[in-house]
Coordinates of C-alpha atoms in Angstrom, one line a residue:
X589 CA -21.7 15.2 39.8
X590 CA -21.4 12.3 37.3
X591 CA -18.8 10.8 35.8
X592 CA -19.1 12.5 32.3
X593 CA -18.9 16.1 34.1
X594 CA -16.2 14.8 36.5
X595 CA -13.8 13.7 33.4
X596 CA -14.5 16.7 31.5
X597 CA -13.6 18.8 34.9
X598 CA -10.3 16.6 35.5
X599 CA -9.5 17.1 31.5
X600 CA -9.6 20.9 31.7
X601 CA -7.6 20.6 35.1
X602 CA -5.2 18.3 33.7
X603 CA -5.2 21.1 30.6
X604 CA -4.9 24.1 33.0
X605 CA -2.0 22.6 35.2
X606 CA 0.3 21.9 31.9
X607 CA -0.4 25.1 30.6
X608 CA 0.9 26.8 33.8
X609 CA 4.2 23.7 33.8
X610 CA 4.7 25.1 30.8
X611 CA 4.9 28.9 31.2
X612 CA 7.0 28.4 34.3
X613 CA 9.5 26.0 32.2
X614 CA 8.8 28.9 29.3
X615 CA 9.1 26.3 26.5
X616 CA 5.5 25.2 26.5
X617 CA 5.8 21.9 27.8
X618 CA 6.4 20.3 31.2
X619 CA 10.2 18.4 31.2
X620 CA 8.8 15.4 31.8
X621 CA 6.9 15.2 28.0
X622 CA 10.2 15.5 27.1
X623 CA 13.0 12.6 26.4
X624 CA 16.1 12.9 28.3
X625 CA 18.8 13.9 26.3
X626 CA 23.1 14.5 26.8
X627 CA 24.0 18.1 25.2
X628 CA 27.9 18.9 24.9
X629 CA 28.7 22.6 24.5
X630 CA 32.9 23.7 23.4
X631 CA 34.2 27.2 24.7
X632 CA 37.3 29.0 24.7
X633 CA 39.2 30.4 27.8
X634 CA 41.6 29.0 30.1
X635 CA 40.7 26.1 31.5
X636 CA 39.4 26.3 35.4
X637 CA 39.9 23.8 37.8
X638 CA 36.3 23.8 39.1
X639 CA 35.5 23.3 36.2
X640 CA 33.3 19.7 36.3
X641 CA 32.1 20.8 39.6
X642 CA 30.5 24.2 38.1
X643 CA 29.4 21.2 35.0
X644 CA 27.6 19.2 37.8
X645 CA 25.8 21.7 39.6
X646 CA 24.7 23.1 35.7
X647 CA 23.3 19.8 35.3
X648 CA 21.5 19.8 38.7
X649 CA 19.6 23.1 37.5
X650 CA 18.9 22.3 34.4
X651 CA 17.4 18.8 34.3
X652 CA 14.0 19.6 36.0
X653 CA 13.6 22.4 33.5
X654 CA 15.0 20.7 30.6
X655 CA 15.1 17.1 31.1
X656 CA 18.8 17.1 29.4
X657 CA 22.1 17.7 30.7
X658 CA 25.3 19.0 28.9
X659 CA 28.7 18.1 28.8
X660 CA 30.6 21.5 28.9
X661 CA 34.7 21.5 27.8
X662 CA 36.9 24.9 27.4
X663 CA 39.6 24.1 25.2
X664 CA 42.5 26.6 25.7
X665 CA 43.1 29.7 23.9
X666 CA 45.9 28.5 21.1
X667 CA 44.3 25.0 20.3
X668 CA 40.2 25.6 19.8
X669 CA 40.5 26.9 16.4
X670 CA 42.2 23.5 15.8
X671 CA 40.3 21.4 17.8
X672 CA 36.9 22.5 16.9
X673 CA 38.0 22.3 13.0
X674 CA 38.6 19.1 13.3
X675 CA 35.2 17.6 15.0
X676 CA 33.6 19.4 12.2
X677 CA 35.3 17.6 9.7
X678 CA 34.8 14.4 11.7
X679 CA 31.2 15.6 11.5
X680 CA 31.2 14.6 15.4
X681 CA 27.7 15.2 16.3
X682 CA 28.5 17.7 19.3
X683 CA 25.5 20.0 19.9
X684 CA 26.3 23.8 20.7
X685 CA 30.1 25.8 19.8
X686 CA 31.6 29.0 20.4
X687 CA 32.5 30.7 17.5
X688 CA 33.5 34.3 15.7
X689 CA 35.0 36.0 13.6
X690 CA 38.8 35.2 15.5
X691 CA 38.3 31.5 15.7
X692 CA 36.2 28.7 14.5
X693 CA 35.2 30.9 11.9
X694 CA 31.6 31.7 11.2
X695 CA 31.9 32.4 8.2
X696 CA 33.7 29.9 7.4
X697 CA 31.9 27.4 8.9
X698 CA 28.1 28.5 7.7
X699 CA 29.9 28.7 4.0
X700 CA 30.6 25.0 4.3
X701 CA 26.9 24.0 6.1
X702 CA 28.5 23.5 9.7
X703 CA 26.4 24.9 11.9
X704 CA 22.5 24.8 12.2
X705 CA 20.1 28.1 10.3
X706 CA 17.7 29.5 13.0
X707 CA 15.6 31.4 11.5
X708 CA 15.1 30.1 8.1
X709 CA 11.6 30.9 6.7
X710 CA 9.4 28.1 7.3
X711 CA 11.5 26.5 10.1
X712 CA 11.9 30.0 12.5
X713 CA 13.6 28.1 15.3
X714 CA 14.4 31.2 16.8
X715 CA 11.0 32.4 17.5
X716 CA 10.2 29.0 18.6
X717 CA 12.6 28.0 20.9
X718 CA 14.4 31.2 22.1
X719 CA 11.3 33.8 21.4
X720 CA 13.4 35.8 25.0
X721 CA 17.0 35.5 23.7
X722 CA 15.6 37.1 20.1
X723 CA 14.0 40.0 21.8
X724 CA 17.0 40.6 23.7
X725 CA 19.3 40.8 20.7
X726 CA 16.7 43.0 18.7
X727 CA 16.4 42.7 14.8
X728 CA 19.3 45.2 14.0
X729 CA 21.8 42.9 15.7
X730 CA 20.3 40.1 14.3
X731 CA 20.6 41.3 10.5
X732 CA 24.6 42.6 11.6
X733 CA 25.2 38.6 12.4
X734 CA 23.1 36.9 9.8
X735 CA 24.4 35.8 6.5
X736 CA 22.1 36.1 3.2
X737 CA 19.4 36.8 5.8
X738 CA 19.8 33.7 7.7
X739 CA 20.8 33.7 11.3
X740 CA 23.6 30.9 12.0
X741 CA 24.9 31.8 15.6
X742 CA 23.6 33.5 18.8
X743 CA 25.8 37.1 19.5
X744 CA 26.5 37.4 23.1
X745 CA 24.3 40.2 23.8
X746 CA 27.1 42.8 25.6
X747 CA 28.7 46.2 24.2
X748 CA 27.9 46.5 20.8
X749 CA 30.7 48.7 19.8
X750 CA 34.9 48.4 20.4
X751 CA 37.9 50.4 20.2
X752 CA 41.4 49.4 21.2
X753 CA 44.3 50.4 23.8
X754 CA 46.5 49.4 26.1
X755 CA 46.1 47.9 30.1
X756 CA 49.0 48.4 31.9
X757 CA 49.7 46.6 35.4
X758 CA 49.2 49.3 38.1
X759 CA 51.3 47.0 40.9
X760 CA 54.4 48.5 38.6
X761 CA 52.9 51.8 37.8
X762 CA 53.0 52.6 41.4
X763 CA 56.7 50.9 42.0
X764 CA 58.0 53.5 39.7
X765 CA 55.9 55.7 39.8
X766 CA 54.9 56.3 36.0
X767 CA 51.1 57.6 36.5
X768 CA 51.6 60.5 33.8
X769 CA 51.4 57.5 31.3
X770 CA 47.9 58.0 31.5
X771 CA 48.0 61.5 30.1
X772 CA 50.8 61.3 27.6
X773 CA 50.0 57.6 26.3
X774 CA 48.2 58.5 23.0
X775 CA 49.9 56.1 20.6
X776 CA 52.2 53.3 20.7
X777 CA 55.4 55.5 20.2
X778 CA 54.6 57.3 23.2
X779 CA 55.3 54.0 25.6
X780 CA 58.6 54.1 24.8
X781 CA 60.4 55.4 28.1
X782 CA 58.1 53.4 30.3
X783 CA 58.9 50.6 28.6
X784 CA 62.4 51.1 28.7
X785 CA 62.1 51.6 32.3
X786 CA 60.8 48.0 32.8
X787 CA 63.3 46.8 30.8
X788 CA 66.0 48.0 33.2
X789 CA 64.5 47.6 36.5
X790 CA 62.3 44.4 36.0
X791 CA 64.2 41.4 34.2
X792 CA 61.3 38.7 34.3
X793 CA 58.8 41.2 33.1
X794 CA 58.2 41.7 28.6
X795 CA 57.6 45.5 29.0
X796 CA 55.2 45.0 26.0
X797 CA 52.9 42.1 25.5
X798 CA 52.8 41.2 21.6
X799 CA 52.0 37.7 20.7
X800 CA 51.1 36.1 17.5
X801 CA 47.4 36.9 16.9
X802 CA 47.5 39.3 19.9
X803 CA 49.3 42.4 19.2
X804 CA 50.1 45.9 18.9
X805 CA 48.8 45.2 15.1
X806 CA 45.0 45.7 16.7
X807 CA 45.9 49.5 17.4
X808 CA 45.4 49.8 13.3
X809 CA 41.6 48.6 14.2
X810 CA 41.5 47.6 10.2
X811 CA 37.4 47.1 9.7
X812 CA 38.2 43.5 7.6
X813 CA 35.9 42.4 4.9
X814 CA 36.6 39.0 4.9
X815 CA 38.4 37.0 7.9
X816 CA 40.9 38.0 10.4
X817 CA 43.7 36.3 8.5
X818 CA 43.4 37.9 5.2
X819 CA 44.5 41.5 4.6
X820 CA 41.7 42.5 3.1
X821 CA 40.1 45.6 4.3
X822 CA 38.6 49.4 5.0
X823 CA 39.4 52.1 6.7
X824 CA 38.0 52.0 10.3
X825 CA 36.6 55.8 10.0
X826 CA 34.5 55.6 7.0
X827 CA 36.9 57.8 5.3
X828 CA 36.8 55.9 1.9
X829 CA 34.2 53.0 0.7
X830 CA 37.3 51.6 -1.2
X831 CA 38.8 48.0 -0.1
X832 CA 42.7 47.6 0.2
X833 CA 45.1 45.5 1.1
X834 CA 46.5 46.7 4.4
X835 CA 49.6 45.8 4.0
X836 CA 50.2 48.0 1.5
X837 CA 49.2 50.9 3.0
X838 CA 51.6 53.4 5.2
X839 CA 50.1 53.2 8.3
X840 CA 50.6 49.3 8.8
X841 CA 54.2 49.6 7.8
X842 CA 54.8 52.2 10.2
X843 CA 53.2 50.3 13.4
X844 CA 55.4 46.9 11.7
X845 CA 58.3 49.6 12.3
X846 CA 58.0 50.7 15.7
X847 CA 56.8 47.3 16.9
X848 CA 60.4 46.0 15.3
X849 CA 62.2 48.8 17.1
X850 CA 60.5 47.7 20.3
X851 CA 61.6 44.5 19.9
X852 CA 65.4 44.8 19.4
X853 CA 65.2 47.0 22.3
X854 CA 64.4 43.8 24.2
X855 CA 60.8 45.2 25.0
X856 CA 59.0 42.1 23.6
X857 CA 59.4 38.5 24.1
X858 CA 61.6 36.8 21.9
X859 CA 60.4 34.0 21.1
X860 CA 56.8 36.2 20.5
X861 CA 55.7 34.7 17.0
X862 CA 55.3 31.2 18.2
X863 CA 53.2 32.3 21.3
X864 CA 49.3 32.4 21.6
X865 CA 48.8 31.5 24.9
X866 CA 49.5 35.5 26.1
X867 CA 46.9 35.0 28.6
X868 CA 49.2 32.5 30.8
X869 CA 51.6 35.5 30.7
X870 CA 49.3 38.4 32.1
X871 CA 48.5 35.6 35.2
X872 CA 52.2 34.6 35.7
X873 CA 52.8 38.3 36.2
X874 CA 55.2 38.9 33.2
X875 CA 53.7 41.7 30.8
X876 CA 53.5 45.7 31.8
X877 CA 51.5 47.0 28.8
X878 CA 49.1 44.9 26.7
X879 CA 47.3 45.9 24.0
X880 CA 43.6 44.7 23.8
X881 CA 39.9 45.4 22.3
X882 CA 38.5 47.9 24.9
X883 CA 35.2 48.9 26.3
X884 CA 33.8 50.4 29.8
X885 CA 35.7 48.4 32.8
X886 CA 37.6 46.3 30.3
X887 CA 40.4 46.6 32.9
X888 CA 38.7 45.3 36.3
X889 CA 37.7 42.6 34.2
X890 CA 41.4 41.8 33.2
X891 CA 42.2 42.3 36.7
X892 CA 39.5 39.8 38.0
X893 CA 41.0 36.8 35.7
X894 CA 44.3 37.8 35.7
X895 CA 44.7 38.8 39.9
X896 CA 46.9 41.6 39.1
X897 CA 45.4 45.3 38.4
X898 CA 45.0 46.4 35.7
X899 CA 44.2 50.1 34.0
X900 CA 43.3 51.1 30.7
X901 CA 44.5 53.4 28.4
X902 CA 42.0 54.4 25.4
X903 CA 43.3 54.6 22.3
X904 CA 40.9 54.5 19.3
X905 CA 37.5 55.8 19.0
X906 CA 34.8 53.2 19.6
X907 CA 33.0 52.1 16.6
X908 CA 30.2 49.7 16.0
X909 CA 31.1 47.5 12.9
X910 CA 29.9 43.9 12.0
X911 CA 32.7 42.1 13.9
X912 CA 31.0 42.7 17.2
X913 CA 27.5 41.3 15.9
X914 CA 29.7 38.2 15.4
X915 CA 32.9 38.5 17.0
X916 CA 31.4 36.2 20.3
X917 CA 28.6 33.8 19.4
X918 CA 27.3 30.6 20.1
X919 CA 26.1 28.1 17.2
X920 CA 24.3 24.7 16.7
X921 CA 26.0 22.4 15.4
X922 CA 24.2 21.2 11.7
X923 CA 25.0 17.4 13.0
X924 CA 23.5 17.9 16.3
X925 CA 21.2 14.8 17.4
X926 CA 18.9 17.4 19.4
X927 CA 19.1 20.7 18.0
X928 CA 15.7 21.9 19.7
X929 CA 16.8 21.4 23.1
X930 CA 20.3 22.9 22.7
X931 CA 18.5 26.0 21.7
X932 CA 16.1 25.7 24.6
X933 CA 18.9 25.8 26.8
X934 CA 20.6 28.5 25.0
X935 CA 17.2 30.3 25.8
X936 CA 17.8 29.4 29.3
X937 CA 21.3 30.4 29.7
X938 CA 20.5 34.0 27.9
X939 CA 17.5 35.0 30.8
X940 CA 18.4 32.7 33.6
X941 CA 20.3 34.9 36.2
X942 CA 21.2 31.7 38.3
X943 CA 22.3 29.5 35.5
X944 CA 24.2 32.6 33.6
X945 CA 26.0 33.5 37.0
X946 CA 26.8 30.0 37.8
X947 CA 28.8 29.6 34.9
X948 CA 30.1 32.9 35.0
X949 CA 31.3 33.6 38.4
X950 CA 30.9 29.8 40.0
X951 CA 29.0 28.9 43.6
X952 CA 28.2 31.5 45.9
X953 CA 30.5 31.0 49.2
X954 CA 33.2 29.6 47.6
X955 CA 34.1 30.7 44.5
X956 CA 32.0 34.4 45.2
X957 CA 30.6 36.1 47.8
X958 CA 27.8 38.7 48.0
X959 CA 28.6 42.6 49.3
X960 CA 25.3 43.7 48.0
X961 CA 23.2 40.6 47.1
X962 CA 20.0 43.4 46.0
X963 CA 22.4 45.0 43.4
X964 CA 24.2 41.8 42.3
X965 CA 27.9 43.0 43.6
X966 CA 30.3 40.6 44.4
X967 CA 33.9 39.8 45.7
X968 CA 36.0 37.2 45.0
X969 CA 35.3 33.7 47.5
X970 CA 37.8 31.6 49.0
X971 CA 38.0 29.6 46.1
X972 CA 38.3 32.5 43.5
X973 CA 41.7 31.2 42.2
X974 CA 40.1 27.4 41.2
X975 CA 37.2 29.1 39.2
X976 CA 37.7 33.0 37.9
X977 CA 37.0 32.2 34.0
X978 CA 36.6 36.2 33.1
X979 CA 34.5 35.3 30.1
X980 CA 31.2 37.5 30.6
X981 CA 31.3 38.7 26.9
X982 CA 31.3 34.9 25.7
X983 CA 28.7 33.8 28.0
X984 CA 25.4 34.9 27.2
X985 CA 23.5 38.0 28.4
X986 CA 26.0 40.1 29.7
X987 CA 23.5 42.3 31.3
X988 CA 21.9 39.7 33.6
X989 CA 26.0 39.6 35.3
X990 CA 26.9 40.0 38.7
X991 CA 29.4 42.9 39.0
X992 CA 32.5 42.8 41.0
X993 CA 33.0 44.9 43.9
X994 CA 35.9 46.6 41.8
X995 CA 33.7 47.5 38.7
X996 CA 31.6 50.0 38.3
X997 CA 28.3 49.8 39.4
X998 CA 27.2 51.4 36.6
X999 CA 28.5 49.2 34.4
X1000 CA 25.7 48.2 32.6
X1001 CA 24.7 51.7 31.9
X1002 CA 28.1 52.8 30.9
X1003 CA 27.5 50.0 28.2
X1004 CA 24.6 51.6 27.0
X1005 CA 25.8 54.8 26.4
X1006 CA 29.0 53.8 25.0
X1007 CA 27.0 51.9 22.6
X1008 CA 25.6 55.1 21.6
X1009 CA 28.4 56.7 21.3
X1010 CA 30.4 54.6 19.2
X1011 CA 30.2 55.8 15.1
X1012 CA 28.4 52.8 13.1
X1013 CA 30.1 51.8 10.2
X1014 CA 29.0 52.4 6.6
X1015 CA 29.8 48.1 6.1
X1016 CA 27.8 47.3 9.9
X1017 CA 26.1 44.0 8.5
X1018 CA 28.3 43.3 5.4
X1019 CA 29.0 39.9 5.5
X1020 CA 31.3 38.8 2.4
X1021 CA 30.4 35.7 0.4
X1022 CA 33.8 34.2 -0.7
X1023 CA 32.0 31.2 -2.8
X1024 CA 33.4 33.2 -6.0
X1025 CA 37.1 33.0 -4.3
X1026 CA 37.2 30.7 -1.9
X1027 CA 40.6 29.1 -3.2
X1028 CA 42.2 32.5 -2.9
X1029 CA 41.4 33.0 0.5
X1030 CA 42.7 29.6 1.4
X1031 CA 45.9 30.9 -0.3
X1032 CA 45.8 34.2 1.7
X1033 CA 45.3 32.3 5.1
X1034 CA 48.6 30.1 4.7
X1035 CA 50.3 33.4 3.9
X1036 CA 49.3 35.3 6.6
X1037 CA 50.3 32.4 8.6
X1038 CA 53.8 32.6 7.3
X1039 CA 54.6 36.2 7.9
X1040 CA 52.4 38.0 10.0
X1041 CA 53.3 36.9 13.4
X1042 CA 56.9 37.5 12.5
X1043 CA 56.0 40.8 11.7
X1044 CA 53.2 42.0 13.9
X1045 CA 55.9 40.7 16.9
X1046 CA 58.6 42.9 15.5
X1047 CA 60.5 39.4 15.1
X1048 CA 61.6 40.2 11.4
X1049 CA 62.8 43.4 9.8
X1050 CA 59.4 45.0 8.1
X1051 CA 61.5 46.9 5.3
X1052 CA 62.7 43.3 4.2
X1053 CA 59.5 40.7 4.8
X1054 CA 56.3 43.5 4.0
X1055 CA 57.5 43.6 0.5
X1056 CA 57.9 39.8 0.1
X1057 CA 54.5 39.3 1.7
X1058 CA 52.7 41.4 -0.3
X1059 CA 53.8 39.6 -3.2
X1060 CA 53.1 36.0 -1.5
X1061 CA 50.0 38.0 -1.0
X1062 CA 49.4 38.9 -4.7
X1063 CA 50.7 35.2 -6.1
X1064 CA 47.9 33.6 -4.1
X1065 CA 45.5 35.6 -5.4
X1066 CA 44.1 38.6 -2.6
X1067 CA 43.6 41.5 -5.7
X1068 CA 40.8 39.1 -6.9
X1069 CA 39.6 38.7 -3.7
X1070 CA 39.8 42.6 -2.9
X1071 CA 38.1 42.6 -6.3
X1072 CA 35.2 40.5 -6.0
X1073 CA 34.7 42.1 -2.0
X1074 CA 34.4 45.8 -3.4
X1075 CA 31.8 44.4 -5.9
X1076 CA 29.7 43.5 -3.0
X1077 CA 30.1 46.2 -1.3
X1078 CA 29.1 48.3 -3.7
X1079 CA 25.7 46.4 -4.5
X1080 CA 25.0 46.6 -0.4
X1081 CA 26.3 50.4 0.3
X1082 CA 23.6 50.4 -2.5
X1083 CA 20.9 48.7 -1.4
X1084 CA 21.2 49.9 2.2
X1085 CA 20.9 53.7 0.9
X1086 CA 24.5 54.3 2.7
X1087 CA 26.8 55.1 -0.5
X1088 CA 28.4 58.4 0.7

């Protein structure tokens, strides 16, 4: 052979080998073309105390595929909203967030340029970078989360519908032998004598949990138009096309009521309205009944993070609405220094079993161990109690998770037909613009903050404070919010061929 043939042979080898780096990486591109880089990712949840050591061995996996490592931090439940709005106004340069519609507000924060487009025509980074992740989410998902067409966030790809209930701690259940709760539970009146039963017999248990931004208030399952925090709203049955303000309507007086009768019964916590940390009370072993957002084996879930068991009680019908295309997403950060790669690892997180299950469920032996390695079933490890984070719906691709031993092993399929049982919404990817009124939902915000923990804890009397809210309400401007929200609903009911 001479040397022209040999370096045209050792150019198509050299040619062939990348090409094959680059599939098994699956960006294209060995990690060693690549520059080393320091990602830092902010998540919600209670803080674990493995939690550096489940950052270290992330970083081990990751930088042969990526050539990057990342910094990961959880923030606690009551203080991200607050910390992640104010490295955003810093403009610190972090790379990938949670957000949703309950915290660090998408919304919000693609109104005021905060987090990265990815799929803006001519710069698709989507396609480029996360080709899997998009293919997993499918386009109708993908249109429920996007704003104006644009994409801002990746959803958690998990149940695609909700509907809310009740857990209630089985340990006490059994005690006093209260199963026909199960049967007779159908609305939050009904709990009364159980809860009255806790109150008597168990002193250092809140018969019902009911905490400021996590409360009975849920059971109403008001389909909101604009943010969590402003009462603007439709019915959750797609009864009427017509935005109101909920407080104004019966309905949310009456729950106000009952809740407020519950709590000078001494069935909530008193000092409920100042609380947001209700989590640390499930794991202390204080609450009997909880309300929560629901779905197939919400309650070995809870029981998993919390180490008590749990059990469900169903109370609303599921429905698929736009808050779960962005009620649990992860965004890039406009001021990130390395967008590309954050999404490449997002990419990674969203198909890689190992890496999604490491973060998930922590190192196999000590933190899990395998029943049925084949089927992915697991139980908790020696170590269960210094990492059990219970966060598969934030985390990714729910449907590459390990299941517990107590779940369903079905889980994933139960998912899948709940889905498709669940009635969509006529306003399933209606995502209000508030440019026109943005000072009037500042307004609304502060309001809400004023008086709706008092009153969705029962801590005020609702005759008295719903009237005086709904005229804080009015002052700071929510008709001309409600106003300029039907308009465009009207114009997309229209344009998506849905006006009833």
């Amino acid at each position: 052979m001479n040397l022209k043939k040999f370096f045209v042979v050792m150019l198509v080898v050299t040619f062939v080998l990348t090409s094959v780096i680059g599939v098994v990486t699956g960006f294209g591109a060995s990690s060693s073309k690549l520059p080393y880089v320091k990602l830092t990712w902010y998540v919600i949840g209670t803080p674990q105390k493995d939690w550096d050591l489940i950052n270290q061995k992330v970083n081990e996996y990751i930088k042969p595929k990526l050539n990057a490592e990342i910094k990961m931090t959880m923030f606690d439940w009551g203080e991200y909203n607050d910390k992640l709005q104010t490295k955003i106004a810093a403009s610190e340069p972090f790379d990938i967030c949670f957000t949703a519609i309950w915290t660090n507000n998408y919304r919000t924060n693609v109104a005021k340029g905060a987090f990265l487009p990815l799929n803006k025509p001519g710069n698709d980074l989507l396609s480029k970078y996360a080709p899997k992740t998009k293919k997993l989410l499918g386009d109708d998902f993908i249109k429920g989360a996007s704003i104006n067409g644009i994409l801002y966030a990746i959803p958690a790809n998990k149940e695609k519908a909700h509907n809310w209930g009740f857990i209630v701690r089985m340990d006490l259940v059994k005690k006093y032998k209260l199963e026909d709760m199960f049967k007779k539970v159908k609305k939050l009146e009904d709990l009364e004598p159980y809860l009255k039963v806790i109150k008597q017999k168990e002193p250092g248990v809140y018969p019902l949990g009911a905490y400021a931004g996590e409360s009975p208030r849920f059971l109403l399952d008001w389909d909101k138009v604009v943010d969590d925090d402003v009462p603007v709203s439709l019915y959750p049955n797609n009864k009427s096309t017509k935005i109101v303000n909920e407080l104004e309507q019966p309905n949310t007086k009456a729950l106000f009521k009952t809740v407020r009768k519950y709590y000078l019964a001494g069935y909530i916590r008193k000092d409920a309205a100042s609380v947001t940390d209700w989590m640390s009370d499930l794991k202390a072993g204080k609450v009997f009944v909880m309300p929560q957002s629901l779905k197939p084996g919400k309650d070995a879930e809870m029981s998993i993070s919390t180490g008590y068991e749990w059990k469900q009680i169903d109370i609303t019908p599921p429905v698929m609405s736009t808050r779960e295309c962005i009620g649990s997403m992860q965004a890039i950060n406009a001021k990130s220094k390395n967008p590309e790669r954050a999404l490449m690892f997002l990419e990674l997180f969203n198909t890689d079993k190992y890496l999604n299950n490491l973060v998930n469920f922590g190192i196999e032996g000590q933190h899990y161990v395998f029943k049925d390695k084949a089927r992915g079933i697991i139980a908790p490890g020696p170590k269960a109690k210094d990492y059990s984070p219970g966060l598969g719906w934030m985390f990714g691709n729910q449907f590459i998770n390990y299941i517990y031993e107590n779940e369903d092993p079905n889980k994933w399929k139960n998912f899948e037909e709940y889905n498709k049982k669940a009635l969509p919404l006529l306003s399933l990817g209606f995502n209000f613009d508030d440019s026109k009124v943005k000072t009037q939902v500042a307004a609304c915000k502060s309001v809400w903050k004023q008086y709706i923990p008092m009153l969705e804890t029962g801590s005020v009397d609702p005759d008295k404070y719903i009237p005086q809210a709904i005229d804080k309400f009015k002052k700071a401007g929510v008709d001309i919010i409600i106003k300029e929200a039907q308009k465009q609903y009207d114009e997309f009911l229209k344009k998506t061929g849905r006006k009833k």
